[in-house]
Coordinates of C-alpha atoms in Angstrom, one line a residue:
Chain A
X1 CA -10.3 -55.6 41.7
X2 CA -13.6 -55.2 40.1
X3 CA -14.1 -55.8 36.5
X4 CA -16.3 -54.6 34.2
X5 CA -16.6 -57.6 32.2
X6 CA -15.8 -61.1 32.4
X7 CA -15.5 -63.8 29.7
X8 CA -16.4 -67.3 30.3
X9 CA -14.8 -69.5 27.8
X10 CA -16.1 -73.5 28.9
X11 CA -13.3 -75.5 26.5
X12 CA -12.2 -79.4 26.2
X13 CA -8.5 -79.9 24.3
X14 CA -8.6 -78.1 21.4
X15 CA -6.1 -75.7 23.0
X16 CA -4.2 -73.9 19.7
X17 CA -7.8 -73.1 18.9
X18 CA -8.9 -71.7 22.6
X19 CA -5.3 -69.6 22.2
X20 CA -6.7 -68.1 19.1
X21 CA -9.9 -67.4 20.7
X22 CA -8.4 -65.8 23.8
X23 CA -6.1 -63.9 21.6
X24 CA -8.9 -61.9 19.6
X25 CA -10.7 -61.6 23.0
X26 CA -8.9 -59.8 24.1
X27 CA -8.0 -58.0 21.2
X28 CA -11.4 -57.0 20.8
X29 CA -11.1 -56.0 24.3
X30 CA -8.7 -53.5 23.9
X31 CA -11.1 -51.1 22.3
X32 CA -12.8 -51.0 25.7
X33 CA -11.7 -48.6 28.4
X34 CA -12.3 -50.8 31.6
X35 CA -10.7 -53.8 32.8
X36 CA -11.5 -57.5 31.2
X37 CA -11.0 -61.0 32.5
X38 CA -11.6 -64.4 31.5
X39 CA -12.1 -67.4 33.4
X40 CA -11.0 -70.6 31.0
X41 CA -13.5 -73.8 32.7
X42 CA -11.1 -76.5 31.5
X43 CA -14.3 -79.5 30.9
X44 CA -12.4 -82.4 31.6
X45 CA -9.5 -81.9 28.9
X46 CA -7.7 -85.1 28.6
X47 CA -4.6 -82.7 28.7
X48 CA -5.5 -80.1 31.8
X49 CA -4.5 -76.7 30.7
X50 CA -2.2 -75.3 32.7
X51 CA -1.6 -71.6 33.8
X52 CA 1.6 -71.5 31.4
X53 CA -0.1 -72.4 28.6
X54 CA -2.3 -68.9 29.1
X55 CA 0.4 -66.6 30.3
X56 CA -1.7 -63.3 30.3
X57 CA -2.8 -62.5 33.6
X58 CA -6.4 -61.7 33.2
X59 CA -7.1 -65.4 32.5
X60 CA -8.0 -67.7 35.0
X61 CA -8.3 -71.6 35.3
X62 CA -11.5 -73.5 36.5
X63 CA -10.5 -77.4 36.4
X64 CA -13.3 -80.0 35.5
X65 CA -11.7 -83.4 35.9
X66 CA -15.1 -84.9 35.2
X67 CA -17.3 -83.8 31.8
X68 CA -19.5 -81.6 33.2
X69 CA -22.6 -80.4 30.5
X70 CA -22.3 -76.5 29.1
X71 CA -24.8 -75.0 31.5
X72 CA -23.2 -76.3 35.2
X73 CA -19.7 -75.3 33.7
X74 CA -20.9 -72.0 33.3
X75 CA -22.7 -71.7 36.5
X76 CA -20.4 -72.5 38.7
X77 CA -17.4 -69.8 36.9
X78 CA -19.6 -67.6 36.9
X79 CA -19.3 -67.7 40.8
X80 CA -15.4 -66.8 40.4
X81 CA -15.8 -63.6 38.8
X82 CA -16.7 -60.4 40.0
X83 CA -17.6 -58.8 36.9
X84 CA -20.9 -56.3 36.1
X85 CA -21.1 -57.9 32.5
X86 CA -20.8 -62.0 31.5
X87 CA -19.5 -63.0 28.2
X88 CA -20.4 -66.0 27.2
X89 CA -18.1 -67.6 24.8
X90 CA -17.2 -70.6 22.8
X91 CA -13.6 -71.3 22.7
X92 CA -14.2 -71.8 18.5
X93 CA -15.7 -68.3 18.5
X94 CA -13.0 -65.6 17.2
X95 CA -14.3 -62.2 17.9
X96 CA -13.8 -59.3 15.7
X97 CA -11.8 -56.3 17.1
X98 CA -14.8 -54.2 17.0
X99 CA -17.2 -56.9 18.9
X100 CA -17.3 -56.1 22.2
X101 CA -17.2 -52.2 21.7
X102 CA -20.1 -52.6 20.0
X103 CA -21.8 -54.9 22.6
X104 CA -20.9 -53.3 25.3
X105 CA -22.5 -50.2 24.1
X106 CA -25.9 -51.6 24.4
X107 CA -25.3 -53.1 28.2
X108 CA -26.8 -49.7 29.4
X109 CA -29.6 -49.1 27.7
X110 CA -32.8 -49.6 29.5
X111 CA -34.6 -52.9 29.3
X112 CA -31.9 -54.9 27.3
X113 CA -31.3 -58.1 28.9
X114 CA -29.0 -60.5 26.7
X115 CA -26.6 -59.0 23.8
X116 CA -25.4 -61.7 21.3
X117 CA -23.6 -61.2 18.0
X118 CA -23.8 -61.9 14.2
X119 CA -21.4 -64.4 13.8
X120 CA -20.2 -66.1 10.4
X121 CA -18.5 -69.2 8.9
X122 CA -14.7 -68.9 8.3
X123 CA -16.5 -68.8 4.3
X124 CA -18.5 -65.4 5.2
X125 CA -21.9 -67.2 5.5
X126 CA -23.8 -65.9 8.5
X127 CA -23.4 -68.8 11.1
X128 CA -25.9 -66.6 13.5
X129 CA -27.9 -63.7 13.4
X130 CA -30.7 -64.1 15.9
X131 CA -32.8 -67.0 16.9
X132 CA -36.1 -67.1 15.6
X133 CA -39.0 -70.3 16.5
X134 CA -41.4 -72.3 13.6
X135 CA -44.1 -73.8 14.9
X136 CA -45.1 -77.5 15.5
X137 CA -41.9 -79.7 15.4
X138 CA -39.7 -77.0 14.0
X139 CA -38.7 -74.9 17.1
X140 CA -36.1 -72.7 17.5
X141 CA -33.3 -72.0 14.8
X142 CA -30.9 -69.8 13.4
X143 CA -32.1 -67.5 11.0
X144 CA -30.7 -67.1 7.8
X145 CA -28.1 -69.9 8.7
X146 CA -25.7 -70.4 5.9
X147 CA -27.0 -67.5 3.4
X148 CA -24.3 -64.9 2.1
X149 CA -26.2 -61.8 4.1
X150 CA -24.9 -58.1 5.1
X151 CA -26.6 -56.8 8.5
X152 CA -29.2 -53.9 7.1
X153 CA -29.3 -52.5 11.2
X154 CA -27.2 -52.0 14.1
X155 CA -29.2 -54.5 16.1
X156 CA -32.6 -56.4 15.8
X157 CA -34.5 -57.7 18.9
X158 CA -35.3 -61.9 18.8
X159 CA -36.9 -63.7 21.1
X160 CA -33.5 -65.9 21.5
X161 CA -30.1 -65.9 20.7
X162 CA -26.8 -68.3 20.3
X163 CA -25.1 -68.9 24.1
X164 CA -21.4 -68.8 21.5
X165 CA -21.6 -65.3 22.2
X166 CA -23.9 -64.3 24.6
X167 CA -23.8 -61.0 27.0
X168 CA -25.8 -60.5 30.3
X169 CA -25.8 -58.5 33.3
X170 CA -24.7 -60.9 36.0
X171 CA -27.1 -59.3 38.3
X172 CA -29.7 -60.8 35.8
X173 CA -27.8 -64.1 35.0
X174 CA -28.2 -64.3 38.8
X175 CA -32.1 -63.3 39.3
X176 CA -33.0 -65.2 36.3
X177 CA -31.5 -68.7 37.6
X178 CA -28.3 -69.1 35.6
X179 CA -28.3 -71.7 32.5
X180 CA -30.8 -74.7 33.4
X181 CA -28.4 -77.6 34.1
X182 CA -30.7 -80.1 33.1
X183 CA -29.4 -79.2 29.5
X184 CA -26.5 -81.3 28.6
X185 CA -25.2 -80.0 25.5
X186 CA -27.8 -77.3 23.5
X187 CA -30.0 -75.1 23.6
X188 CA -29.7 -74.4 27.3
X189 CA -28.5 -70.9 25.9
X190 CA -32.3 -70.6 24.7
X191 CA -34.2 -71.5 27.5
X192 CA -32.2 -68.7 29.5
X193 CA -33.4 -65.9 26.6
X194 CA -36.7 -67.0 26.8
X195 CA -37.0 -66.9 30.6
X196 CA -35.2 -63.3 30.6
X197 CA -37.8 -62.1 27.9
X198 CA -40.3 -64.0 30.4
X199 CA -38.9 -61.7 32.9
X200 CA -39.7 -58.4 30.7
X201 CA -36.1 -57.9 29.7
X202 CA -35.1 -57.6 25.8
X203 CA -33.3 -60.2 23.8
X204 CA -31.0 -58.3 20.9
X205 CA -28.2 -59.6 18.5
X206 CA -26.1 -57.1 17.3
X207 CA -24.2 -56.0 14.0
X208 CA -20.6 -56.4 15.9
X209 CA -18.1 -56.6 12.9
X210 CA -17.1 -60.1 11.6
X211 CA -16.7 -62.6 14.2
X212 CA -16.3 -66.1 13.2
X213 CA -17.9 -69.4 14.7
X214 CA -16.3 -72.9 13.6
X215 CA -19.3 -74.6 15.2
X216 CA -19.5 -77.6 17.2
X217 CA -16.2 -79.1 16.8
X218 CA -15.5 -80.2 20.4
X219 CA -16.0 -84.1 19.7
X220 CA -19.6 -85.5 21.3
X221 CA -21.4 -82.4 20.7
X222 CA -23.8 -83.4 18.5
X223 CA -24.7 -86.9 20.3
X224 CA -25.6 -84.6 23.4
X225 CA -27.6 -82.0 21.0
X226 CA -30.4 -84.6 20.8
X227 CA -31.4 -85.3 24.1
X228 CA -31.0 -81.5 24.6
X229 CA -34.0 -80.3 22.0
X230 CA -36.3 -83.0 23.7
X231 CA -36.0 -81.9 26.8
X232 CA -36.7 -78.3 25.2
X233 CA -39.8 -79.5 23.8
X234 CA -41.3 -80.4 26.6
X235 CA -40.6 -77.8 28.5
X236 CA -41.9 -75.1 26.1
X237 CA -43.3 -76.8 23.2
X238 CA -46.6 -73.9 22.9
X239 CA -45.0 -71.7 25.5
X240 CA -43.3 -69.3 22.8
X241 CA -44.8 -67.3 20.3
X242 CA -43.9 -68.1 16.9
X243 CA -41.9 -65.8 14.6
X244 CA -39.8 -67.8 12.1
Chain B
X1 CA -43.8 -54.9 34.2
X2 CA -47.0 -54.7 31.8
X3 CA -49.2 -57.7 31.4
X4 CA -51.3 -58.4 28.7
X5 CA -53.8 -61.1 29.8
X6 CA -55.7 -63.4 27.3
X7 CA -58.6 -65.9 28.2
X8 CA -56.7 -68.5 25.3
X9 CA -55.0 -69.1 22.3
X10 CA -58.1 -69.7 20.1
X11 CA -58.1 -68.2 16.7
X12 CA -59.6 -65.3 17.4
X13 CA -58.9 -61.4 16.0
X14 CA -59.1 -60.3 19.9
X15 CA -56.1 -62.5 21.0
X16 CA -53.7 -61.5 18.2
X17 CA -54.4 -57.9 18.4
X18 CA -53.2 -58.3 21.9
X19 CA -50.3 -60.0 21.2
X20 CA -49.8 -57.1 18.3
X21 CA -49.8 -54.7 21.4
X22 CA -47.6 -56.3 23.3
X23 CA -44.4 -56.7 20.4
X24 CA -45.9 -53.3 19.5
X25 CA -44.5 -52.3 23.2
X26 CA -41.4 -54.1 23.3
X27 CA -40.4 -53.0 20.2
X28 CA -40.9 -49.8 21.6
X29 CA -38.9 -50.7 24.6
X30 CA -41.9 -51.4 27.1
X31 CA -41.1 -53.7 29.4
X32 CA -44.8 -56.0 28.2
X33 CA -45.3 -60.0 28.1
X34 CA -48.6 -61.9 27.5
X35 CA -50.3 -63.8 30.7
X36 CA -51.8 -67.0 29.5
X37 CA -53.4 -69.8 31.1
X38 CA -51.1 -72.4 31.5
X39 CA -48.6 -70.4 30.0
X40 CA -49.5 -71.1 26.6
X41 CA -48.8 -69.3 23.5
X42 CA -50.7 -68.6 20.3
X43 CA -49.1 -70.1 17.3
X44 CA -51.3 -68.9 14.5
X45 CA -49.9 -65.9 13.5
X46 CA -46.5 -64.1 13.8
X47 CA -45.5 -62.5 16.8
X48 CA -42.1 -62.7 19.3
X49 CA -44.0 -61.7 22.5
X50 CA -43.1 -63.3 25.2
X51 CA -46.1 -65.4 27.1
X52 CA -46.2 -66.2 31.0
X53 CA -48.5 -68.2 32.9
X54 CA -51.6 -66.3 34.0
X55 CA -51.8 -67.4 37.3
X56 CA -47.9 -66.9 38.3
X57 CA -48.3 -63.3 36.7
X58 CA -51.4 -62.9 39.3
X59 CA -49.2 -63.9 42.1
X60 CA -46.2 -62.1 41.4
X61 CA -48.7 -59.2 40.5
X62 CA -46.9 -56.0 42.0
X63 CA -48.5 -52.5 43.0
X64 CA -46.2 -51.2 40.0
X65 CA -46.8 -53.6 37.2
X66 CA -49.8 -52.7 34.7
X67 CA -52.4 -55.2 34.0
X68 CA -54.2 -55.1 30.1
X69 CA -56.9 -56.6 29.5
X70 CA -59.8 -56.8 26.4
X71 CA -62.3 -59.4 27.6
X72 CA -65.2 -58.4 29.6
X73 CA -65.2 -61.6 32.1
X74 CA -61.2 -61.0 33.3
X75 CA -62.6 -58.0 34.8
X76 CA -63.7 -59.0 38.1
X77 CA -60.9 -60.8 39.0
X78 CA -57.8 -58.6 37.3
X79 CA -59.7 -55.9 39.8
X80 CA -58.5 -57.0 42.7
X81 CA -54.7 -56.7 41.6
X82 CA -52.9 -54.2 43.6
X83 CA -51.3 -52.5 40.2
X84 CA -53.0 -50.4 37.3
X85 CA -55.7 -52.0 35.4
X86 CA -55.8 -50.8 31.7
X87 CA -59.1 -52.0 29.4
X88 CA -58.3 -52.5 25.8
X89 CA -60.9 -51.8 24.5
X90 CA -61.7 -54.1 20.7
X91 CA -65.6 -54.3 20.9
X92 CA -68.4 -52.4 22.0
X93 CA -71.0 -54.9 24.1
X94 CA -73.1 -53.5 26.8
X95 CA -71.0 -56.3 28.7
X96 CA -68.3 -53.5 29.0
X97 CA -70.4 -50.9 30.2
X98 CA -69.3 -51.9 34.0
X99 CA -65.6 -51.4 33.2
X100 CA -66.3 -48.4 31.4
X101 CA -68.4 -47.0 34.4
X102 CA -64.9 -47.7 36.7
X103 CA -63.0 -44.2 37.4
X104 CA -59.9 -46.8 38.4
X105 CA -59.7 -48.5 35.0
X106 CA -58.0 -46.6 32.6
X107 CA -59.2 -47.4 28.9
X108 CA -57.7 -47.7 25.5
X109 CA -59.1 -48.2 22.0
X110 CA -58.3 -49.2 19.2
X111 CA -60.9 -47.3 16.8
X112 CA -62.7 -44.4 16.4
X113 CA -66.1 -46.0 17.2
X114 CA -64.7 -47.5 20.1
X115 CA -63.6 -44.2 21.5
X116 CA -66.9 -42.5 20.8
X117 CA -68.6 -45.2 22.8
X118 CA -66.3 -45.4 25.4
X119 CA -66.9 -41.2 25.7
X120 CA -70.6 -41.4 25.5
X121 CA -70.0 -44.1 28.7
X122 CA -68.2 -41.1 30.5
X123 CA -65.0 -42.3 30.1
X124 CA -62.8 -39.1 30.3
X125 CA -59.9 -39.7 28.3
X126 CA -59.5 -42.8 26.5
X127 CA -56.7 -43.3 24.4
X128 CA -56.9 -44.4 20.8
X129 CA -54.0 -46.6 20.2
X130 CA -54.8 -47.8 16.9
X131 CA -54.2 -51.3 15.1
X132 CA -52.6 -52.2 12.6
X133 CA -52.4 -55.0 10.0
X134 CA -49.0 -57.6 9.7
X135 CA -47.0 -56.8 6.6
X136 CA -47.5 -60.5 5.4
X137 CA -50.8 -59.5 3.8
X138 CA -49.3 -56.1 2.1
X139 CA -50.0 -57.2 -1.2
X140 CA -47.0 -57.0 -3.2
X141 CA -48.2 -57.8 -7.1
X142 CA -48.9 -61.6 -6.4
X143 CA -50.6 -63.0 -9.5
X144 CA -54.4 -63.1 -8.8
X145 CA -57.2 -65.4 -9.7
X146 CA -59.9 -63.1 -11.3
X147 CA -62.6 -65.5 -10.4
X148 CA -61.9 -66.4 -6.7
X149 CA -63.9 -65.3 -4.0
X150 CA -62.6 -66.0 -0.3
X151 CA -65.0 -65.8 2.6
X152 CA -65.0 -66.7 6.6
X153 CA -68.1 -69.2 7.1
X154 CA -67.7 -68.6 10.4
X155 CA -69.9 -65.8 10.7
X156 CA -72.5 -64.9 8.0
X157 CA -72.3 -68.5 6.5
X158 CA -75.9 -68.4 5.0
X159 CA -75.7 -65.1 3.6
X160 CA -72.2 -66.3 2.0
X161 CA -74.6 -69.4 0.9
X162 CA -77.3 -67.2 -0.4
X163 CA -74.2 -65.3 -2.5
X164 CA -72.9 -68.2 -3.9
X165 CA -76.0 -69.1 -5.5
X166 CA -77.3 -66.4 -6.9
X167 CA -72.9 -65.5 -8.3
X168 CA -72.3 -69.7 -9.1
X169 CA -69.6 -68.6 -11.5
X170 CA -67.3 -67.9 -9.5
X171 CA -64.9 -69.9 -7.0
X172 CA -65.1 -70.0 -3.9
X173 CA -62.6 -70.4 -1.0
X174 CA -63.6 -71.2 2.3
X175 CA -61.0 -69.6 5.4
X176 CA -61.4 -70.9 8.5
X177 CA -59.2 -72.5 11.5
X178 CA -55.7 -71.3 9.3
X179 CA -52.7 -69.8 10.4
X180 CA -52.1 -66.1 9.4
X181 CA -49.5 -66.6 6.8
X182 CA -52.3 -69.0 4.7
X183 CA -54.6 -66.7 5.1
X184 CA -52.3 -64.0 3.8
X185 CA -51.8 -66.3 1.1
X186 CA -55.0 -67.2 -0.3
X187 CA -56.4 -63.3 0.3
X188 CA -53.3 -62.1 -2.3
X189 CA -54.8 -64.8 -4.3
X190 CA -58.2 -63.9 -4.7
X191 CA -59.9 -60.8 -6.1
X192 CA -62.5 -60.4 -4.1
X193 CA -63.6 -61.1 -0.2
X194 CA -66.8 -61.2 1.3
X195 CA -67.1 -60.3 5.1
X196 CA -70.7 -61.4 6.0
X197 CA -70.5 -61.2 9.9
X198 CA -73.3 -59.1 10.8
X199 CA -73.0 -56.8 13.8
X200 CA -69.1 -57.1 13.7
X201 CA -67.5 -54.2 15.7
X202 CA -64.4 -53.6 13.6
X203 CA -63.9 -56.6 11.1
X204 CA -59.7 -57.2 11.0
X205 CA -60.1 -59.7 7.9
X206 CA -62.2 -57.0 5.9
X207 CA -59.1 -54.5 6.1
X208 CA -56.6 -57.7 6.0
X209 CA -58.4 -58.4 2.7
X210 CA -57.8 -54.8 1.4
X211 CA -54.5 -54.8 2.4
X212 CA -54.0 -58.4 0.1
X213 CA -55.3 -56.5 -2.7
X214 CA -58.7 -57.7 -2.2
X215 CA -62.2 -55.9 -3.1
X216 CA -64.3 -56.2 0.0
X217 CA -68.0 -56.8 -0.1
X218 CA -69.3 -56.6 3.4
X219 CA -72.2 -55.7 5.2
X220 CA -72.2 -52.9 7.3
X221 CA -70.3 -53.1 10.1
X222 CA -70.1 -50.5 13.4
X223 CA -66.4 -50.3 13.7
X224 CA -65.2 -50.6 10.3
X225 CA -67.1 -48.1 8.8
X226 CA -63.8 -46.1 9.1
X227 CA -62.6 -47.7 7.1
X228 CA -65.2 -49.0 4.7
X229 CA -66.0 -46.4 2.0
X230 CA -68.8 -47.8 0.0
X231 CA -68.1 -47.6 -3.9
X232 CA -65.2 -46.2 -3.1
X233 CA -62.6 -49.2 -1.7
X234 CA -65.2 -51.5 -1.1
X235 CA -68.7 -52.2 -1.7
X236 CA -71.3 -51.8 1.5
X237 CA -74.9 -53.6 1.1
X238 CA -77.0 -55.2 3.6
X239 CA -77.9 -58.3 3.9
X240 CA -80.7 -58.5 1.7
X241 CA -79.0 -56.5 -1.4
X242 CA -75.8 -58.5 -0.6
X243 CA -75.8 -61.4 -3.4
X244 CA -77.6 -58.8 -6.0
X245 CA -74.4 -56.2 -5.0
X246 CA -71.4 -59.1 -5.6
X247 CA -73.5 -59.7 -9.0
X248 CA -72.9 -56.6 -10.4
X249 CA -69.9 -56.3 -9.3
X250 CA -67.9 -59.7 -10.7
X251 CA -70.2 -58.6 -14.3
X252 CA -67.7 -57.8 -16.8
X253 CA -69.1 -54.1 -17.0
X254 CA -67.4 -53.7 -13.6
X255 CA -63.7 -54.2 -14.7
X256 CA -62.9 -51.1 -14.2
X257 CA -64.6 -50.5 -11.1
X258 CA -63.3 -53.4 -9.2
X259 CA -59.7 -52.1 -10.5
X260 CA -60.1 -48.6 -9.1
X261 CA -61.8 -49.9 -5.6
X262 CA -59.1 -52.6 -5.1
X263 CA -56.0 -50.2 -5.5
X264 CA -58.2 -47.6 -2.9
X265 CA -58.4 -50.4 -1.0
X266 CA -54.6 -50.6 -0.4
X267 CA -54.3 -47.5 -0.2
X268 CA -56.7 -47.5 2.9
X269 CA -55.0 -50.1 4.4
X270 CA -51.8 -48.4 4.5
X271 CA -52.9 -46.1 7.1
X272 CA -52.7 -49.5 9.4
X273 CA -49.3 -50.6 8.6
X274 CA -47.2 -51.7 11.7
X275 CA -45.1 -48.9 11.6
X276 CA -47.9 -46.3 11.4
X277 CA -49.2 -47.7 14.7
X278 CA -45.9 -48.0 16.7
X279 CA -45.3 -44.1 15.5
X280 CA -49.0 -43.6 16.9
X281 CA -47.8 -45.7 19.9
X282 CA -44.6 -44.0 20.6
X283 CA -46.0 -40.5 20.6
X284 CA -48.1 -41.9 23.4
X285 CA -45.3 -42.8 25.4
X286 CA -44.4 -39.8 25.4
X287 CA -47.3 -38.2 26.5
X288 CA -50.3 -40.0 28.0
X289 CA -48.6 -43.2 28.8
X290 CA -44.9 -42.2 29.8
X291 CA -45.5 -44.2 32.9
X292 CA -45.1 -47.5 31.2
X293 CA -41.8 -47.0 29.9
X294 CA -41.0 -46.7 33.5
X295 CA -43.4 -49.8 34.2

């Protein structure tokens, strides 16, 4: 069966917390009128997750038994699905019932590329709201990250935004390359919004209810962040405009 | 696909009002990115346009993609692409006589002046697309400095030499090779700027100036003069009456004056605002240029 959408959740342990984010997947997803699934890419959890531990039937398993980095995990489920539209999401991510109606709504419109989503703390600080880049050593970063802030429009257009929740046409996930696995941990989720602006498509983060992002608590993360934003750098230190 | 090719990232008013075009586009849904050598980006002033390399946009040039360009020497070789070539058209040199004298280029402008020059070169229809001025130098009440004076020694420095001595009580502040948002700064800072660049075609800074709140003193320009309405929202004076003009005007007798010009002045600059020109824009995507949004 063809889907309309497919989720890709790349998760290590932390499994009550990916059942919570699977639950208000698809939760979210029953506002939509087409048919979901999700492929869970289990990254090497010391504890594999098995089928019965994700008893709905739209989920499927994808079994690192090595730690694979963020970007070659979601590569390679993206081959498994079938689905017109990607999701892109973090297993610490807990959509809001109206997120992917209001997503989705944009897929069609002409010359949108990549969708992604305010997103806030579990405190109601924005956690993410579009991706904007300083200049010199500054690069890209979340704008507004941390502020008490109420969206003013249904969507904005960046020139990035966060790969936590991040939609795309697979046709274009496909044309543009996929993620760049040369990324271990970070910003990967950049470099592809920046090549599918390259490629004349629009970045956009929309006003999609309240979703919530825990952020980075899968253990290592931040370690591999580092190595991450130098390769970045060199690759596109004075290649971007800058709007922050 | 519509690229917008640039010769560099220098700081130069040509290269940002393409990039200005170009978020101008997307925001507008155009399907538009920058072509610059090596891929490079200018990082002077605010924009989120995306940038490609030049030479890979060349190759991967297709019969249906647009190529824009403002420079007279990227004409020869952007003419040899297999898609539309569109001149933007920011100066008036004899230099673009040639492209204007092409039935196969189509031309925009971005003034009034440009467009009369571009008509009295038998160009048919050009298209006046406007331009427009970044909302970081709307001035917004910022406390001012009654005595500064800001100027661009890049062009005109000796008359801007010749002004400061014959006005020495005043301060002033030299702009030159700063980002946008300094710029911005130090022109909602100061009262008055003085635009000395002789034989300047439209003058961006002049009517960034206004738009900061500023009182221009400039010498006549051929572009700007829509803009520039002398004694009005600016003082006009040629070179020789120049420092005599920014005399009188800083005297205290002239309070009033300056007050009344400077709030003229933001008023004129408000017909540039970013949103005025992407309105502008819009209508001609609907007419004239619907073909890009299919680009």
């Amino acid at each position: 069966m063809s889907h309309r959408l497919c989720a890709v959740i790349v998760s290590r342990g932390l499994d009550e917390l990916l059942r919570f984010c699977l639950k208000n997947f698809f939760e979210s997803a029953s506002g939509l009128s087409d048919q979901v699934q999700v492929i869970v890419a289990d990254n090497a959890s010391a504890r594999p997750y098995t089928a019965s531990s994700f008893p709905d039937s739209r989920v499927r398993l994808l079994r690192f038994d090595t730690q694979t980095g963020f970007a070659a995990a979601c590569n390679r489920a993206v081959q498994e699905c079938d689905a017109e539209q990607l999701l892109f999401l973090n297993n610490d991510v807990l959509l809001d019932r109206s997120t992917l109606v209001r997503m989705m709504e944009h897929c069609d419109a002409p010359g949108i590329g990549v969708i992604g989503s305010w997103l806030y703390f579990p405190d109601g600080r924005v956690q993410h709201r579009g991706v904007v880049f300083g200049s010199d050593d500054i690069g890209p970063y979340h704008l507004d990250r941390g502020g008490y802030l109420e969206p003013r429009c249904a969507f904005q257009e960046f020139q990035a935004v966060t790969g936590a929740c991040l939609m795309v046409e697979r046709e274009l996930f496909s044309r543009i390359g996929g993620f760049d696995e040369s990324y271990s941990f970070g910003l990967e989720d950049i470099d592809f919004c920046l090549r599918v602006r390259q490629s004349g498509r629009r970045v956009i983060c929309v006003n999609a209810g309240r979703p919530l992002h825990f952020e980075s608590l899968t253990p290592g993360r931040v370690e591999l962040d580092v190595s991450s934003r130098q390769l970045f750098l060199q690759r596109w230190r004075g290649k971007y405009s800058i709007d922050g | 696909m519509l690229y917008y090719f640039v010769p560099d990232t220098r700081i130069f008013g040509g290269i940002k009002v393409g990039y200005q075009f170009v978020d101008a586009l997307n925001a507008l849904g155009v399907p538009a990115v920058i072509a610059s050598p090596g891929g490079l980006a200018a990082s002077w002033f605010r924009s989120s346009a995306a940038v490609v390399d030049a030479e890979t946009a060349r190759r991967s040039f297709r019969p249906e993609d647009v190529a824009i360009f403002s420079l007279p020497h990227d004409y020869p070789s952007l003419r040899q692409l297999p898609g539309q070539l569109i001149f933007h058209c920011q100066g008036t040199d004899p230099l673009i006589d040639p492209i204007l004298a092409d039935p196969e280029v189509g031309v925009l402008t971005c003034w009034r002046q440009a467009t009369e020059y571009a008509l009295a070169h038998g160009v048919r229809e050009p298209i006046n697309v406007g331009i427009s001025i970044p909302s970081c130098f709307a001035y917004t009440g910022e406390p001012k400095i009654e005595r500064a004076v800001a100027y661009m020694p890049r062009r005109g420095a000796e008359l801007c030499a010749e002004a400061m001595r014959r006005c020495d009580r005043m301060r002033y502040i030299a702009i030159d090779g700063m980002r946008e948002a300094e710029v911005a700064r130090i022109m909602k800072s100061c009262s008055i700027f003085l635009a000395t660049s002789e034989h300047e075609w439209f003058g961006l800074p002049a009517l960034e100036a206004m738009a900061a709140g500023c009182l221009v003193v400039s010498v006549p320009v051929l572009g700007g003069m829509e803009y520039l309405d002398d004694g009005v929202n600016c003082r006009v004076a040629r070179p020789q009456d120049f420092p005599p003009a920014l005399d009188e005007l800083v005297h205290e007798r002239s309070t009033g004056l300056r007050f009344r010009m400077r709030q003229a002045a933001i008023a004129t600059a408000h017909r540039y605002t970013t949103e005025r020109m992407r309105h502008h824009l819009s209508e001609l995507l609907d007419g004239p240029l619907s073909s890009w949004r299919r680009a």
